[in-house]
Short mmCIF file of C-alpha atoms and ligand atoms in Angstrom, two decimals:
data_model
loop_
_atom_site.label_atom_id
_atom_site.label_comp_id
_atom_site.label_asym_id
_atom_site.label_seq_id
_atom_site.Cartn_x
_atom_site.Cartn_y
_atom_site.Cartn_z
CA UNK A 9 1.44 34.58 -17.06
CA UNK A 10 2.95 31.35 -15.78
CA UNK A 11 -0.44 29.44 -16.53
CA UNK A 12 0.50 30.00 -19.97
CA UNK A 13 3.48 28.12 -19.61
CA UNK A 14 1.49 25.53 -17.52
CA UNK A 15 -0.65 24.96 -20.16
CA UNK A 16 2.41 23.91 -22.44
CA UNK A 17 3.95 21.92 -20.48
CA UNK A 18 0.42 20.02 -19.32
CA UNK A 19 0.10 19.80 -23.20
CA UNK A 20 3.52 17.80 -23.67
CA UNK A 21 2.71 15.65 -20.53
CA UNK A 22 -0.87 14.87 -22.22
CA UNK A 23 0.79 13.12 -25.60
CA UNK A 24 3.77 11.34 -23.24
CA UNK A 25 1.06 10.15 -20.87
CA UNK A 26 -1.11 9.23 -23.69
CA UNK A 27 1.50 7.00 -25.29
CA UNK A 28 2.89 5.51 -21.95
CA UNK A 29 -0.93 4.27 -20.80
CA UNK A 30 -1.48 2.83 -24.08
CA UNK A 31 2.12 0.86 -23.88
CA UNK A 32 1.50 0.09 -20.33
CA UNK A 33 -1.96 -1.47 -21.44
CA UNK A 34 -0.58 -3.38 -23.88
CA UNK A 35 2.02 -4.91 -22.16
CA UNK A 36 -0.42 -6.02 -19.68
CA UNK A 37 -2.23 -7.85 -21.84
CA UNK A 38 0.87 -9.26 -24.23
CA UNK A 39 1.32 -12.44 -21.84
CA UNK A 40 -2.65 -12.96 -22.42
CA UNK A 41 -1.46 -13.95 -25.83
CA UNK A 42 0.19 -17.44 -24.78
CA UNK A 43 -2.89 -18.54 -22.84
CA UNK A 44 -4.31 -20.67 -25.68
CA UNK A 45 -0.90 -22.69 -26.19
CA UNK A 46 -0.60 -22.74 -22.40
CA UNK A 47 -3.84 -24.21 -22.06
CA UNK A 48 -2.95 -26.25 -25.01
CA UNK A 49 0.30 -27.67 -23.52
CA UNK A 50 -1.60 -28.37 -20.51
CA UNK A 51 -4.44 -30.36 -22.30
CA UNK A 52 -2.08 -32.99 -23.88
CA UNK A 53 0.43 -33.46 -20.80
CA UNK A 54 -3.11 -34.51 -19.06
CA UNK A 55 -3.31 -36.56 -22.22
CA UNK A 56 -0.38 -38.49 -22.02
CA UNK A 57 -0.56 -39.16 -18.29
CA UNK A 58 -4.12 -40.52 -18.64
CA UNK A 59 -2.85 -42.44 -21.68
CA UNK A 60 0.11 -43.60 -19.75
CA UNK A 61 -1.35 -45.21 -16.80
CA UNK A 62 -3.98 -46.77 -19.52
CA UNK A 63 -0.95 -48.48 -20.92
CA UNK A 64 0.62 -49.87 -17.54
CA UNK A 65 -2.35 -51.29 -16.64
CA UNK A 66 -3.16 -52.62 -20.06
CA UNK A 67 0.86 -54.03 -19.91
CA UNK A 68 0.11 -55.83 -16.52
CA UNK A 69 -2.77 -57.58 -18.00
CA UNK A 70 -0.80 -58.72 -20.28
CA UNK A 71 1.58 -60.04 -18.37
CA UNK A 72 -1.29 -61.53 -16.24
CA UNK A 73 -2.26 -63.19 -19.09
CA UNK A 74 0.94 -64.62 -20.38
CA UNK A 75 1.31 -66.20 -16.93
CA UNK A 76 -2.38 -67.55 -17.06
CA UNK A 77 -1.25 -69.24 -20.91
CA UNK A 78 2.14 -70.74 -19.95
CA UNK A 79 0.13 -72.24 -16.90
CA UNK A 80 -2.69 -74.15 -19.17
CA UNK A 81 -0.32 -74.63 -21.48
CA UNK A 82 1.45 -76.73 -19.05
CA UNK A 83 -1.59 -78.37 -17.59
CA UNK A 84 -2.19 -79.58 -21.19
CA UNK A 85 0.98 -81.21 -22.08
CA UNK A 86 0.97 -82.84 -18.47
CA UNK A 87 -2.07 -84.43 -18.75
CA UNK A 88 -1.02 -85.46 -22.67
CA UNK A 89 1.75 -86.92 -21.23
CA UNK A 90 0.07 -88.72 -18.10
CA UNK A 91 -2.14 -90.06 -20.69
CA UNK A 92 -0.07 -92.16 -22.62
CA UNK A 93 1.29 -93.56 -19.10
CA UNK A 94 -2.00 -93.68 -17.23
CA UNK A 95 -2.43 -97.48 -15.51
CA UNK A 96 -6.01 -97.44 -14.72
CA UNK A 97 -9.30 -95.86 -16.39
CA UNK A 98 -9.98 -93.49 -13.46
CA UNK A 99 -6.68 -91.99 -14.17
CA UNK A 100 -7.05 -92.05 -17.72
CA UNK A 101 -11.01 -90.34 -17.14
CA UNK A 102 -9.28 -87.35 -14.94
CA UNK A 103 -6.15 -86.79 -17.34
CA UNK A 104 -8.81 -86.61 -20.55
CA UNK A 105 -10.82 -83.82 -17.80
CA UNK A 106 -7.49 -82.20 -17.08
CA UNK A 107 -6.40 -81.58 -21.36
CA UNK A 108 -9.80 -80.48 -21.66
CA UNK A 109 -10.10 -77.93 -19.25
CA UNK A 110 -6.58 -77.27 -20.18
CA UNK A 111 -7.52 -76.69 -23.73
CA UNK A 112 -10.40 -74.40 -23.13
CA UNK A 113 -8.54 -72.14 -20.34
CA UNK A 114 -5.59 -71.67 -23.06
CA UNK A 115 -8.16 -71.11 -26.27
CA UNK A 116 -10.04 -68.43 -23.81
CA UNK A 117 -6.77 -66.69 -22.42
CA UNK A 118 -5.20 -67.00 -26.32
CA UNK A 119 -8.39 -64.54 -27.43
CA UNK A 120 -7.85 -61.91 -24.25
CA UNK A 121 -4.66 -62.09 -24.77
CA UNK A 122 -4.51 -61.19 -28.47
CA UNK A 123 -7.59 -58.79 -27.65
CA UNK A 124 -5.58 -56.64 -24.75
CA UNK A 125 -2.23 -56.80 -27.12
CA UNK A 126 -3.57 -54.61 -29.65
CA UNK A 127 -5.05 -52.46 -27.28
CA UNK A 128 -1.29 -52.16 -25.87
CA UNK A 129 0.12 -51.66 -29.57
CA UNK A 130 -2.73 -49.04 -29.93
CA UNK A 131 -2.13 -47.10 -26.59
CA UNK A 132 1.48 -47.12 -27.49
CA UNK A 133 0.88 -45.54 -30.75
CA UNK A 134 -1.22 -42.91 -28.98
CA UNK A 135 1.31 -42.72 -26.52
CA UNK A 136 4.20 -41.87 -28.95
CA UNK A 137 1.89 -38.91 -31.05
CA UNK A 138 0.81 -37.71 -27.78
CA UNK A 139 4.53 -36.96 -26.66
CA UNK A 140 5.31 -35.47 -29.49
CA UNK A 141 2.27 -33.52 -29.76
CA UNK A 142 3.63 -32.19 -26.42
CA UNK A 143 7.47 -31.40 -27.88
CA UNK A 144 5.69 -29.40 -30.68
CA UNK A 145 3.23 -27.80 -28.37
CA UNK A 146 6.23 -27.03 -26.29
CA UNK A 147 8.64 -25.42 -28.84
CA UNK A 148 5.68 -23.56 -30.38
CA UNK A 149 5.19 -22.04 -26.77
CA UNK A 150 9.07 -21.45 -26.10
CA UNK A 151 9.14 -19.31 -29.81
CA UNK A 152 5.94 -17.50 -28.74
CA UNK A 153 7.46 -16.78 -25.00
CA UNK A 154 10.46 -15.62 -26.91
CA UNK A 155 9.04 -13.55 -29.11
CA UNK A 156 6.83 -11.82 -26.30
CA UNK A 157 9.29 -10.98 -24.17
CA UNK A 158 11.69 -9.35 -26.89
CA UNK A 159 7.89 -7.10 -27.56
CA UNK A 160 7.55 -6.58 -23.76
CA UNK A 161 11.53 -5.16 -23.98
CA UNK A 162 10.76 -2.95 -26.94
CA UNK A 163 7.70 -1.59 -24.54
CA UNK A 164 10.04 -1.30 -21.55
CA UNK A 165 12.41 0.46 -23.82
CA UNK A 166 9.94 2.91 -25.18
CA UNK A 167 8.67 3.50 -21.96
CA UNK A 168 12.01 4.25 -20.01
CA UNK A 169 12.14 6.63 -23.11
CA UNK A 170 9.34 8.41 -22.09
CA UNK A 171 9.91 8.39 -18.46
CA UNK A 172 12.63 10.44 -19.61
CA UNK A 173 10.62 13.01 -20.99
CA UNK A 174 7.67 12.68 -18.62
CA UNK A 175 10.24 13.27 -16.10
CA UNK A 176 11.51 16.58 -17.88
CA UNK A 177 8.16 17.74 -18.41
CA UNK A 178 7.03 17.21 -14.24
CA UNK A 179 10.28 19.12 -13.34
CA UNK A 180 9.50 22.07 -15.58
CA UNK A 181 6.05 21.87 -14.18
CA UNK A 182 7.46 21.95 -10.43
CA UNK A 183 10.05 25.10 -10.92
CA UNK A 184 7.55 27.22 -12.37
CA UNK A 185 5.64 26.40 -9.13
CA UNK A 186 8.65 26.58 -6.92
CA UNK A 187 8.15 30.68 -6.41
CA UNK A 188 4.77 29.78 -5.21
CA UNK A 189 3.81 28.74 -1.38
CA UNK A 190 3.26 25.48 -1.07
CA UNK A 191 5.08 25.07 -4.63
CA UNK A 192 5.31 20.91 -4.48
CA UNK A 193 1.95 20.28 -3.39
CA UNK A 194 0.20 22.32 -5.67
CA UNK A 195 2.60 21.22 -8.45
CA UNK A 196 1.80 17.47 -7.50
CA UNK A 197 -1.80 17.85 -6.92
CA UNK A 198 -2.20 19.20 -10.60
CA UNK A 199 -0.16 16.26 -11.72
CA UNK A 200 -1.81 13.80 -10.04
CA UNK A 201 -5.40 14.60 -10.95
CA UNK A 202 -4.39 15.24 -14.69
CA UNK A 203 -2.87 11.79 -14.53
CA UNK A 204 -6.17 10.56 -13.66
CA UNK A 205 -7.96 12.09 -15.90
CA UNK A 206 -6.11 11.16 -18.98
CA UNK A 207 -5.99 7.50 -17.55
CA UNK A 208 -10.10 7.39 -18.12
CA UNK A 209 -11.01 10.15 -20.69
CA UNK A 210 -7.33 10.58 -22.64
CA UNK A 211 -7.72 13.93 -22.95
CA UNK A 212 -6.46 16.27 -19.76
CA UNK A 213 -6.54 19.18 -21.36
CA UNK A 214 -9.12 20.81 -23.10
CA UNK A 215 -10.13 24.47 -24.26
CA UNK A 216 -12.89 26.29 -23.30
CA UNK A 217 -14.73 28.15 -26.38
CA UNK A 218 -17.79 30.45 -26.07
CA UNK A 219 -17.86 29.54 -22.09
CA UNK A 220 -18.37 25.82 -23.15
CA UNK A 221 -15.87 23.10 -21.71
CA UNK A 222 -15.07 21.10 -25.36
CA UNK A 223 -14.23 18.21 -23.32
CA UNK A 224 -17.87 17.49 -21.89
CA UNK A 225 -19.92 20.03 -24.18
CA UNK A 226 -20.97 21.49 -20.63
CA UNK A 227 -21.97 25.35 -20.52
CA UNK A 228 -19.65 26.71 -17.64
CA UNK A 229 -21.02 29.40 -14.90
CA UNK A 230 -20.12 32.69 -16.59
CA UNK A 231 -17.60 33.66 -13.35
CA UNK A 232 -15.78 30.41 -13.84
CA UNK A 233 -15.62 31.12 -17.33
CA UNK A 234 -14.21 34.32 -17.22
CA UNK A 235 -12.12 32.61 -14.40
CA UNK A 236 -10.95 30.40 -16.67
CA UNK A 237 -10.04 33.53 -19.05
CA UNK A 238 -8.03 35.64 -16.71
CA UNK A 239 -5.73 32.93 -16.71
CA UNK A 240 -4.49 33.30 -12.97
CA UNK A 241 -4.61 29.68 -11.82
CA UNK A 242 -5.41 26.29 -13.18
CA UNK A 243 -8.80 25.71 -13.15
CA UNK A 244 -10.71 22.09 -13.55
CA UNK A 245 -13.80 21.38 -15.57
CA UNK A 246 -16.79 21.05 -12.47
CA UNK A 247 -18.26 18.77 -15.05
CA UNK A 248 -15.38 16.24 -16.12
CA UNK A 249 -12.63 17.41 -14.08
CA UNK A 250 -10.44 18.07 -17.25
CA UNK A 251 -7.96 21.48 -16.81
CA UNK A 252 -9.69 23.93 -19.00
CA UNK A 253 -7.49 27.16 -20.86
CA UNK A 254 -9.14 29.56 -22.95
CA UNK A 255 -9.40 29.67 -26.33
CA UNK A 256 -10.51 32.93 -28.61
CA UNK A 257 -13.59 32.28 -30.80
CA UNK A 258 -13.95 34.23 -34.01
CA UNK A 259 -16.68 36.32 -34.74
CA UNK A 260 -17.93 33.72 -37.72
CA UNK A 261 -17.23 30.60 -35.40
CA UNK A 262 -19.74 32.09 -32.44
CA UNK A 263 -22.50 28.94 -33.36
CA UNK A 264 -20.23 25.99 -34.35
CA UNK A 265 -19.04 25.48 -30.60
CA UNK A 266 -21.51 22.03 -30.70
CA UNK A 267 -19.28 20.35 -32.99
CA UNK A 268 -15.99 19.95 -30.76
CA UNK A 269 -16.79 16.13 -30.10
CA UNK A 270 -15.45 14.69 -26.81
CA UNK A 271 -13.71 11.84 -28.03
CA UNK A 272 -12.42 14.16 -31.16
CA UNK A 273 -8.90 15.47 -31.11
CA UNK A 274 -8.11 18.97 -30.85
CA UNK A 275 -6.23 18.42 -34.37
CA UNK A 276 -10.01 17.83 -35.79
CA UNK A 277 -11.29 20.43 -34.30
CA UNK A 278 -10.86 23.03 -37.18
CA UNK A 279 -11.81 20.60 -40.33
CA UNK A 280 -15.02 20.23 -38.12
CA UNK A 281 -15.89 23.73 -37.61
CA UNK A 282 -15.48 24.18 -41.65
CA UNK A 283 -17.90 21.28 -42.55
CA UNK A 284 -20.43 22.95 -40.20
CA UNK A 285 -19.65 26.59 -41.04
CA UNK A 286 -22.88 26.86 -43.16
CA UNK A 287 -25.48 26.51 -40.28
CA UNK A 288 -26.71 29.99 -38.85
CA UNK A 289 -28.72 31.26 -35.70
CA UNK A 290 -31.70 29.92 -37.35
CA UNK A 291 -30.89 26.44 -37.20
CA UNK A 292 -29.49 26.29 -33.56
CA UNK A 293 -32.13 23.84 -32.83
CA UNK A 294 -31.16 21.62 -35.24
CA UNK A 295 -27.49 21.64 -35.17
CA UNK A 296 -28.00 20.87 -30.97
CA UNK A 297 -30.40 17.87 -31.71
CA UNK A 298 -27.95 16.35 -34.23
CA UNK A 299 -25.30 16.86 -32.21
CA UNK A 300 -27.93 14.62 -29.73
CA UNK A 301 -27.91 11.88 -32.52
CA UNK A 302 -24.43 11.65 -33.15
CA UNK A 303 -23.89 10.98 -30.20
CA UNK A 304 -26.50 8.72 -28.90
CA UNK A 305 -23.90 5.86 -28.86
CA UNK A 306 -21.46 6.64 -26.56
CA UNK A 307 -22.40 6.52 -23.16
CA UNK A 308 -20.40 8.89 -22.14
CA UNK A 309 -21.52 11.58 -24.16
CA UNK A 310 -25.36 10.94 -24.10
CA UNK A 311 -24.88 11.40 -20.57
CA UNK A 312 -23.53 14.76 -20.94
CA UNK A 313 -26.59 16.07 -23.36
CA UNK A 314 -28.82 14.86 -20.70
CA UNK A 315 -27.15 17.25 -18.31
CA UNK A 316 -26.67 19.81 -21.19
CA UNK A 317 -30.70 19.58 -21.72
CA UNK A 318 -30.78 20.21 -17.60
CA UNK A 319 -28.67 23.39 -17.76
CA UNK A 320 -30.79 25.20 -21.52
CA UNK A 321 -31.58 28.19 -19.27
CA UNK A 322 -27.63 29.29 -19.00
CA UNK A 323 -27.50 28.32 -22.39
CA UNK A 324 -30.10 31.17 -23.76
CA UNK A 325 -28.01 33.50 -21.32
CA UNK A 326 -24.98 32.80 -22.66
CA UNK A 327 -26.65 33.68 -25.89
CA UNK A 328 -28.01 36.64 -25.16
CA UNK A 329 -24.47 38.42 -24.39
ZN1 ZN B 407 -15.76 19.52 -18.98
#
């Protein structure tokens, strides 16, 4: 039966596609990492050109200033000067006016000057930390760049890995289709929705025990079931769309077909059945309402009991065969 062989190969696709959605994901989200020293960076360039244009107008204050001195200064020898020469008291009155305006302006502009010099020594200091604040910032972010992109290569590299295997697996998929009519479509159809399936749920491929998908916990219509069991084409979960093969159930595992969790692995799946192995028909209604507790946390699931609550009249059918 070639749905057999499907069924393998679907299987290897599920753990390569598995692997390559989680590496794609993560190398999405690497450069996400370098957004707080980016930000960082950013935050003290602004810094230093706020500081910066602090400074040059603080500097032409100063040099405002200095001009403003030299000129008093200037004013007050002249009018020392004048005074020893001056001829007549009116001349001697406006000299004496003269120094003493002089001597004020200069006193005045000796105090802003001093006042706006420190703030210039101060800015410059801040200046200085700020730019190297920004060399470290930048060096930190260079390593961190470097150190992302030789963890985005390893990702590339694992992933051109698995394209190599994903691509293996899709071609053994297409020839055993390639008897068939319409052999590519069909072949790509099937790999396109399974790629879709495991990019939400994960999990692709699931087995259906005791007429019960084990991806959704969903009773199927007993037709589809048995559909399902013939093996003759690939058939999809009406429920969660996942491709569903058969699997034999025991005689002594007929009850435990609750526990297959849908986020559990089919690797769990038999420890499970073990730790449960001791409830019997009598405590159906029990096992089903725990299984409704465990569960009440993930959305998805809780969902699913509601639906599985909707559909308890197939469920005593299924029962009673
Ligand atoms: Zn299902």
């Amino acid at each position: 039966m070639v749905t057999t062989e499907v069924f393998e190969n679907l299987k290897s696709l599920q753990e390569i596609l598995v692997q390559k959605y989680e590496l794609e994901g993560k190398k999405n989200d690497a450069p996400k990492q370098l957004s707080n020293q980016e930000d960082l960076l950013a935050k003290t360039q602004k810094e230093f050109i706020e500081l910066k244009s602090n400074y040059d107008a603080t500097e032409e204050r100063v040099s405002q200033l200095k001009t403003q001195l030299e000129e008093a200064v200037q004013s007050r020898e002249e009018g020392e000067k004048g005074v020893a020469n001056s001829t007549t008291h009116r001349e001697y009155e406006a000299l004496e006016k003269q120094i003493t305006e002089a001597k004020l302006l200069e006193e005045q502009v000796r105090k802003d000057l001093q006042k706006e010099e420190k703030d210039l020594a101060e800015l410059n200091e801040r200046l200085k930390n700020t730019e190297e604040s920004i060399k470290f910032n930048e060096s930190e972010l260079n390593s961190s760049r470097e150190s992302l992109n030789k963890e985005l290569s390893s990702y590339d590299n694992k992933l051109a890995k698995l394209k190599v295997e994903e691509d293996k697996v899709t071609k053994n998929i297409n020839d055993i289709y390639s008897s068939e009519e319409n052999a590519e479509l069909k072949a790509q159809e099937i790999l396109f929705k399974f790629q879709r399936i495991i990019q939400r749920n994960s999990e692709g491929i699931v087995s259906v025990r005791n007429g019960v998908c084990s991806g959704c916990h969903m009773i199927l219509p007993a037709n589809f079931a048995n559909e399902v069991r013939e093996g003759e084409d690939i058939n999809f979960c009406p429920y969660c769309s996942r491709i569903l093969y058969y699997e034999e159930v025991n005689e002594d595992q007929q009850e435990n077909y609750f526990d297959i969790g849908a986020a559990g692995s089919l690797a769990g799946l038999d420890d499970d059945d073990e730790d449960e192995s001791e409830y019997g028909d009598d405590e159906e209604e029990d096992i089903r309402s725990e299984f409704d507790d465990e569960d009440e946390d993930l959305d998805e699931d809780s969902e699913d009991s509601d639906d599985e609550d909707d559909s308890d009249d197939s469920d005593e059918d299924e029962d009673e065969e």
